[in-house]
PDB file of C-alpha atoms in Angstrom:
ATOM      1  CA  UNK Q  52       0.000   0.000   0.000  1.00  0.00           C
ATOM      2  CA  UNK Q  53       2.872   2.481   0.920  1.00  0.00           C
ATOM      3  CA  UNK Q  54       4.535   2.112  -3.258  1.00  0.00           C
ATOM      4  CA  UNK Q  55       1.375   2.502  -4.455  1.00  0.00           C
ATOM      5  CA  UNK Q  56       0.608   5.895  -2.623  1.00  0.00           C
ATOM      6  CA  UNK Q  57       4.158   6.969  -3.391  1.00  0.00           C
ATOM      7  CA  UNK Q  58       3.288   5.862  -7.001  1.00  0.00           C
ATOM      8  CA  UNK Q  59       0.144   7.881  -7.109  1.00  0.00           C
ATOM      9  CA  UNK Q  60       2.272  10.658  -5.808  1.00  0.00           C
ATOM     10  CA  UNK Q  61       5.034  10.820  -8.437  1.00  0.00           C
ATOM     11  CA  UNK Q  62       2.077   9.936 -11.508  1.00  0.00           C
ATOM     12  CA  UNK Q  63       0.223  13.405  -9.892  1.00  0.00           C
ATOM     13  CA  UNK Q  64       3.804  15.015  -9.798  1.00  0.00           C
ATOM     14  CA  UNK Q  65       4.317  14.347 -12.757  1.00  0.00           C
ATOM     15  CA  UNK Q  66       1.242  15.556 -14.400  1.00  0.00           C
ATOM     16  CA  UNK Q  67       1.550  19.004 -13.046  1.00  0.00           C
ATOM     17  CA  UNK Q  68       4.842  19.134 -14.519  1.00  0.00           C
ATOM     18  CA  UNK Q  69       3.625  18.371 -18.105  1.00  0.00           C
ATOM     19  CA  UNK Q  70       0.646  20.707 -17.399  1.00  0.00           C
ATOM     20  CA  UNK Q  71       3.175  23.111 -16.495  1.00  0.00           C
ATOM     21  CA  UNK Q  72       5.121  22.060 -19.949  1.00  0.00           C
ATOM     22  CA  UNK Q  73       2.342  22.486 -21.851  1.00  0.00           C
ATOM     23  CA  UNK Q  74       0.929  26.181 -20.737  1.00  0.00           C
ATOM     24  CA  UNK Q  75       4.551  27.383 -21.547  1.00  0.00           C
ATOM     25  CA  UNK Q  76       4.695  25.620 -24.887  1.00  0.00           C
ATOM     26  CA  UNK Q  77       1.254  27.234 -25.701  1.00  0.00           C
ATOM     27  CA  UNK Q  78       2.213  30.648 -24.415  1.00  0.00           C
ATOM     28  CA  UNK Q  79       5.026  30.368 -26.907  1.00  0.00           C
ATOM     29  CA  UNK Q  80       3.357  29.090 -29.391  1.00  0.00           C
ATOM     30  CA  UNK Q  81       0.928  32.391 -28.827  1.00  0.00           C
ATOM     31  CA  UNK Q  82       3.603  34.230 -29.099  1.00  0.00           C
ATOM     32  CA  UNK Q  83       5.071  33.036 -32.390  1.00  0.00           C
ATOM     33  CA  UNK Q  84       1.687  33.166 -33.793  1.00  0.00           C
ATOM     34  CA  UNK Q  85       1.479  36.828 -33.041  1.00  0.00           C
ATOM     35  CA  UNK Q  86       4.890  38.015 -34.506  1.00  0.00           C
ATOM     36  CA  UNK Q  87       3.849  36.176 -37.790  1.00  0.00           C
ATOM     37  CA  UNK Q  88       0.736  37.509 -38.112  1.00  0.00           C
ATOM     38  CA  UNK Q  89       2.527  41.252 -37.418  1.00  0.00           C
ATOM     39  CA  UNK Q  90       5.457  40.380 -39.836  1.00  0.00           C
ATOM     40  CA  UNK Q  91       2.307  39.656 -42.567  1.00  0.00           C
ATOM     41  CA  UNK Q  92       0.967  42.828 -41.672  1.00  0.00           C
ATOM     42  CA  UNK Q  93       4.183  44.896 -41.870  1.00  0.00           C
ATOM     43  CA  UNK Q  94       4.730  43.262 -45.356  1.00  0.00           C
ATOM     44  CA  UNK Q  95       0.892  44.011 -46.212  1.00  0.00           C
ATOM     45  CA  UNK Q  96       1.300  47.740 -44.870  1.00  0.00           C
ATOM     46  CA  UNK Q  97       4.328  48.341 -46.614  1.00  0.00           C
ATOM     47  CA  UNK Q  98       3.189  47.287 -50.233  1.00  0.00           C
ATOM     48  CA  UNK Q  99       0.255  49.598 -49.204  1.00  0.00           C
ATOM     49  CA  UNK Q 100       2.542  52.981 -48.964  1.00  0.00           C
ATOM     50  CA  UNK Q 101       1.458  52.437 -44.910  1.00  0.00           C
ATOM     51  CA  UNK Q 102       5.003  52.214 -42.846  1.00  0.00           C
ATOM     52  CA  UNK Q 103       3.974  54.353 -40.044  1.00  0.00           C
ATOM     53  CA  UNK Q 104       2.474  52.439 -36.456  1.00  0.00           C
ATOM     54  CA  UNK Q 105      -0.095  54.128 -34.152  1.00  0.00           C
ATOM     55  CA  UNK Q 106      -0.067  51.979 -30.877  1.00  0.00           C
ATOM     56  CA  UNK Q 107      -3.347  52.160 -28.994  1.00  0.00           C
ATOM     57  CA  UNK Q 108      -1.994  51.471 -25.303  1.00  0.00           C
ATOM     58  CA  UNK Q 109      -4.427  50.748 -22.111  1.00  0.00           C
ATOM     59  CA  UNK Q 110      -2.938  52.562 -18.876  1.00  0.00           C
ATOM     60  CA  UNK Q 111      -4.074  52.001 -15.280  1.00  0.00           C
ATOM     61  CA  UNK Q 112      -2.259  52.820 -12.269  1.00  0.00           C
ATOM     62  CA  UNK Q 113      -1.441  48.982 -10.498  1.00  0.00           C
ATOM     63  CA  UNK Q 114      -4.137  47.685  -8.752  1.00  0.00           C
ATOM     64  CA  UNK Q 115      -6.929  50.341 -10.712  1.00  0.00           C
ATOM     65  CA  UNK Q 116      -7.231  48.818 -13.621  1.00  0.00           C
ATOM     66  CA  UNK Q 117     -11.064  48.991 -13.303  1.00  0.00           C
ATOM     67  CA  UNK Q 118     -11.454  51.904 -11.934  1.00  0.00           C
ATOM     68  CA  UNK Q 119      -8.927  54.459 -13.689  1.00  0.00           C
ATOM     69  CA  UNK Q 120      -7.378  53.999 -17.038  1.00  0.00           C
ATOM     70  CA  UNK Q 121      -6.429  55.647 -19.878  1.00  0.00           C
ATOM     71  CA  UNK Q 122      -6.565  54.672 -23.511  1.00  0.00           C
ATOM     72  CA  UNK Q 123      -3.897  56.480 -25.121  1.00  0.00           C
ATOM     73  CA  UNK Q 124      -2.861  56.521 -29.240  1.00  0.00           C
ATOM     74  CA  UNK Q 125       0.547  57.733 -29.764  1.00  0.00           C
ATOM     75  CA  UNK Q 126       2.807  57.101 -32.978  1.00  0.00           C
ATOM     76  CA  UNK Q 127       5.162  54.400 -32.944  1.00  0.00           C
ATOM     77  CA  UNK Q 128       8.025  57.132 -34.198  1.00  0.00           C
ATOM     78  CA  UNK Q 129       7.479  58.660 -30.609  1.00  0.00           C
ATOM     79  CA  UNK Q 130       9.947  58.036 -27.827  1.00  0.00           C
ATOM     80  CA  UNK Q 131       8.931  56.498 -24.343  1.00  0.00           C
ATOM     81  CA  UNK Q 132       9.490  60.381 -22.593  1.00  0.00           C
ATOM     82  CA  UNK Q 133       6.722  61.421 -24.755  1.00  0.00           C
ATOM     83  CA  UNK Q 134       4.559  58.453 -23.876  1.00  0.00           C
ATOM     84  CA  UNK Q 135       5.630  59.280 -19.997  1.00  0.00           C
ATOM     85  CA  UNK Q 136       4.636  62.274 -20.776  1.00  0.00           C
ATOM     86  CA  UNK Q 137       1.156  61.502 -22.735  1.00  0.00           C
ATOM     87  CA  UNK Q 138       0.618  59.223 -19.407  1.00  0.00           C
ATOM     88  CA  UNK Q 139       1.754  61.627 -16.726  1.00  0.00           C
ATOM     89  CA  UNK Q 140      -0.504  64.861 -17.822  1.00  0.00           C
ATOM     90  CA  UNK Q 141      -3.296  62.174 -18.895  1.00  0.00           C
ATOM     91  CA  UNK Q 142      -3.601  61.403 -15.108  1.00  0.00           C
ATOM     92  CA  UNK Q 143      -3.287  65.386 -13.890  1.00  0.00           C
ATOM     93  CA  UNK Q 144       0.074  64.152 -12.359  1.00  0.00           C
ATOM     94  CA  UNK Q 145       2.837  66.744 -11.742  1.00  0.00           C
ATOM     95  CA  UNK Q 146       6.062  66.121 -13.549  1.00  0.00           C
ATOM     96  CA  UNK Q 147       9.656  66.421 -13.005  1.00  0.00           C
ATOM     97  CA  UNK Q 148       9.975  63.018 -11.489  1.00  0.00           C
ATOM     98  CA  UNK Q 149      12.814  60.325 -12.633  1.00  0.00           C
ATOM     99  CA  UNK Q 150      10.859  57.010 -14.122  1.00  0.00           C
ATOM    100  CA  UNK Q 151      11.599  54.236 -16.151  1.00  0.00           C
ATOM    101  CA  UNK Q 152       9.817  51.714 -18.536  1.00  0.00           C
ATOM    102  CA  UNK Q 153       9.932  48.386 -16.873  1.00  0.00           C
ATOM    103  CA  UNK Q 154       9.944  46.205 -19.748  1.00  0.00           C
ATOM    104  CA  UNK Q 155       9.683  42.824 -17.172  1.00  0.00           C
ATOM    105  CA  UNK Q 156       7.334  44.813 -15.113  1.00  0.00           C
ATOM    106  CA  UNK Q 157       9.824  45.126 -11.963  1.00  0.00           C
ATOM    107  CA  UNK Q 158      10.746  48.379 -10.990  1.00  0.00           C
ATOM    108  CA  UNK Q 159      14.652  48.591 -10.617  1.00  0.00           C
ATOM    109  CA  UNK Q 160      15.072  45.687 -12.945  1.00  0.00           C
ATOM    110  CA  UNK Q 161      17.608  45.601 -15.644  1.00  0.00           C
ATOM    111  CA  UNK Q 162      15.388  45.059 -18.692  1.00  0.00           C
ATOM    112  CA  UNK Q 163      14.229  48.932 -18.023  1.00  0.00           C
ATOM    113  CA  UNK Q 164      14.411  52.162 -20.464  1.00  0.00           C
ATOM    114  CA  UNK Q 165      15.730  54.595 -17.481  1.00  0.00           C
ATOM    115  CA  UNK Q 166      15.009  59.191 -17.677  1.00  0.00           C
ATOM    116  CA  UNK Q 167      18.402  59.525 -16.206  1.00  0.00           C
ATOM    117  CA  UNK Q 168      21.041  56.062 -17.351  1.00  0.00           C
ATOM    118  CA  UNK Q 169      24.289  55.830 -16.185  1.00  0.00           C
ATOM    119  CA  UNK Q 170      26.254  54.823 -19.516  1.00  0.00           C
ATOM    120  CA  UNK Q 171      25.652  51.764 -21.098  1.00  0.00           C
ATOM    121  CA  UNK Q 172      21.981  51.581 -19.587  1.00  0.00           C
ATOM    122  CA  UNK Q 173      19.009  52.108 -21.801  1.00  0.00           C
ATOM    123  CA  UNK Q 174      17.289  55.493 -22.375  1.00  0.00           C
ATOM    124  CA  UNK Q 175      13.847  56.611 -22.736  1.00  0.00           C
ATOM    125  CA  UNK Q 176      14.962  58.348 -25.512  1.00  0.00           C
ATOM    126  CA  UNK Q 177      14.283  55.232 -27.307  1.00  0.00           C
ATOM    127  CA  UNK Q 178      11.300  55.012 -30.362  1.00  0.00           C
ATOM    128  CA  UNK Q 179       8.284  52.985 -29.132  1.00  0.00           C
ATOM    129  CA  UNK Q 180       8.734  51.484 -33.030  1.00  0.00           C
ATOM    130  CA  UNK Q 181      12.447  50.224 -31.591  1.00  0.00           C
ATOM    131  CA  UNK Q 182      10.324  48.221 -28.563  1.00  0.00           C
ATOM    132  CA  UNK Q 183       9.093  45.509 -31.199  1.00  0.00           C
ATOM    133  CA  UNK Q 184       5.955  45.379 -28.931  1.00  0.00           C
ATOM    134  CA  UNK Q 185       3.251  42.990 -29.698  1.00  0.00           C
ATOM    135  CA  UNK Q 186      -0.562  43.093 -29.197  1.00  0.00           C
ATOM    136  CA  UNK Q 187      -1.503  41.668 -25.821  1.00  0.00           C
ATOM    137  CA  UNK Q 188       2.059  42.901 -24.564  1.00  0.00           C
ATOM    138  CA  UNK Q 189       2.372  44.358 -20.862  1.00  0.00           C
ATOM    139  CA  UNK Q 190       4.906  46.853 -19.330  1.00  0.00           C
ATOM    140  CA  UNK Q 191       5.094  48.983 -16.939  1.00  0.00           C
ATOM    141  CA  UNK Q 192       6.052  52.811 -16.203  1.00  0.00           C
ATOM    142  CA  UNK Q 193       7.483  53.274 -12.951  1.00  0.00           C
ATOM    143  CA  UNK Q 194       7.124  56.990 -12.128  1.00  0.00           C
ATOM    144  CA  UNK Q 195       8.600  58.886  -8.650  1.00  0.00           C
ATOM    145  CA  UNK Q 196      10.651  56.774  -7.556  1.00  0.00           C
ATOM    146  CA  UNK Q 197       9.985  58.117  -4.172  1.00  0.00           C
ATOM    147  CA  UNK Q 198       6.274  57.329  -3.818  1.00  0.00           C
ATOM    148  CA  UNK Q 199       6.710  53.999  -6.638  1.00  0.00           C
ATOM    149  CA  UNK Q 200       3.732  55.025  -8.774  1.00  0.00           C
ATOM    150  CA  UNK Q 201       3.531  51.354 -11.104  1.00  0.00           C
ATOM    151  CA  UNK Q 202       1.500  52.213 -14.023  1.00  0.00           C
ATOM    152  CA  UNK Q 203       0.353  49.258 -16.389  1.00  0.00           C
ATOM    153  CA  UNK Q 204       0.491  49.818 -20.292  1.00  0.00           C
ATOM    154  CA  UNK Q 205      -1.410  47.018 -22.082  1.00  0.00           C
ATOM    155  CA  UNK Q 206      -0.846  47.194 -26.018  1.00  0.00           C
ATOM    156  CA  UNK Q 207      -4.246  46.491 -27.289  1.00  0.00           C
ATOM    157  CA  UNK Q 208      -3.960  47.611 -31.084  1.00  0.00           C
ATOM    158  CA  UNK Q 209      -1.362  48.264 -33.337  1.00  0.00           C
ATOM    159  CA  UNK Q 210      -2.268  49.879 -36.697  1.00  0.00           C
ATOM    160  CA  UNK Q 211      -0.169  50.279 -39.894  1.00  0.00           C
ATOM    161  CA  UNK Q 212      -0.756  53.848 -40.773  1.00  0.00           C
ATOM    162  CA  UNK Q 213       0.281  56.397 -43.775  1.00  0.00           C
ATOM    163  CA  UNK Q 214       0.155  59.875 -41.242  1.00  0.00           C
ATOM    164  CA  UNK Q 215       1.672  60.740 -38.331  1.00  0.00           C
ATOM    165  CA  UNK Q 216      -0.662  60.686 -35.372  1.00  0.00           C
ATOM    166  CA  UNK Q 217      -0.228  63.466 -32.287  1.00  0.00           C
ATOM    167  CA  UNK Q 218      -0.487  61.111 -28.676  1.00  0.00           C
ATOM    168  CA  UNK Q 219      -3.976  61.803 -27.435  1.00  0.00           C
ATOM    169  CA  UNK Q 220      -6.644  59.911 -24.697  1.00  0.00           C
ATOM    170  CA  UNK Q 221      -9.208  58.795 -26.913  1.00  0.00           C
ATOM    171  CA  UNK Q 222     -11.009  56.943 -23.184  1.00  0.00           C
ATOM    172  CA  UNK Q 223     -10.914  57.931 -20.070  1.00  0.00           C
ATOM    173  CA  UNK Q 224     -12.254  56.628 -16.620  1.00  0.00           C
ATOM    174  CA  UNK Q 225     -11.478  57.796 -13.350  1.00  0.00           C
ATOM    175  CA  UNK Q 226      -9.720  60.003 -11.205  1.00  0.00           C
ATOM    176  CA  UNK Q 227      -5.866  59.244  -9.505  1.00  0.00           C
ATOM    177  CA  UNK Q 228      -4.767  61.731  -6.981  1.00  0.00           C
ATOM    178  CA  UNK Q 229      -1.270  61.667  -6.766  1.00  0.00           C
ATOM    179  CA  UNK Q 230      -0.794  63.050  -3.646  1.00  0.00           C
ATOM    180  CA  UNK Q 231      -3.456  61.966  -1.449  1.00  0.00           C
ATOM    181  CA  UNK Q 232      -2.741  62.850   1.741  1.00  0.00           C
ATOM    182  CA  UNK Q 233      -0.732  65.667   1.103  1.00  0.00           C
ATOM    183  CA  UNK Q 234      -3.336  68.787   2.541  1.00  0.00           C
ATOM    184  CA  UNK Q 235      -3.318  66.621   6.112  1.00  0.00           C
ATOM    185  CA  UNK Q 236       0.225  66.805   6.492  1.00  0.00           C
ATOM    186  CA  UNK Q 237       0.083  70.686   6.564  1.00  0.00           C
ATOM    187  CA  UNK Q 238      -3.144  71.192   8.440  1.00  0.00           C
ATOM    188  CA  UNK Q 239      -1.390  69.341  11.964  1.00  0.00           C
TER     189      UNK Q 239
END
């Protein structure tokens, strides 16, 4: 009775390790099937005259996904300081803070575009076009790094486009203050 519980054991052991196996080969497989389907469309686009992208990016401060966001549409020839930007004055945030563009979604983390890089470090000088983001892709802009604002950027369309497009919020919900608390810390 003992091998055969030990059996029963390693056989459920060793399922979840080929479940396991198999979400990450489908998540891959996801993924390939994306960047063919956007390497048809860049072809398509380009025989069209159409070698501009417009990016049409979801943006929610962590945690308020549901109730604040932004849907911003911003040309793929801008860099990520003018998507900060875009974000930042989107939200009625002040600026003049340092942030970076957590590619991995960890603040401090070495795949990051930083404001300010020491040399050899990435810059948000960088083209969104030069990100090679995908549809479904998440990121994340970490701005102040004193109070650790985590904003989440969800690319939910990317279009092949003739013009140039100015960054705009085409939907907004919601209201972020970004300094909550800061009239009752004078009043006492």
């Amino acid at each position: 009775m003992a091998n055969s519980d030990k059996k029963i054991i390693f056989n459920e052991a060793e399922r979840e390790i080929d479940v396991a196996f198999l979400r990450r080969m489908m998540k891959n497989m996801k993924r390939a099937t994306e960047q063919q389907s956007l390497n048809f469309e860049k072809r398509r686009a380009k025989e069209e005259g159409k070698t501009n992208r417009r990016y049409t990016l979801k943006v929610y401060p962590a945690g308020m996904g549901r109730t604040a966001y932004r849907v911003i549409e911003i040309d793929g020839k801008e860099s990520l300081t003018k998507l900060c930007n875009t974000i930042i004055h989107s939200f009625a945030f002040e600026s003049g803070h340092l942030y970076e563009f957590c590619m991995d979604n960890r603040m401090y983390s070495w795949n990051s575009y930083q404001y300010d890089p020491d040399p050899g470090e990435r810059s948000t000088n960088t083209k969104i076009n030069s990100l090679h983001l995908l549809k479904g892709q998440k990121f994340s802009l970490h701005y102040d790094f004193g109070d650790d604002w985590m904003f989440t950027i969800t690319v939910q369309k990317i279009e092949f486009t003739v013009e140039y497009v100015k960054p705009k919020v085409i939907k907004e919900k919601g209201i972020v203050e970004q300094y909550p608390d800061w009239d009752e810390d004078f009043e006492e």
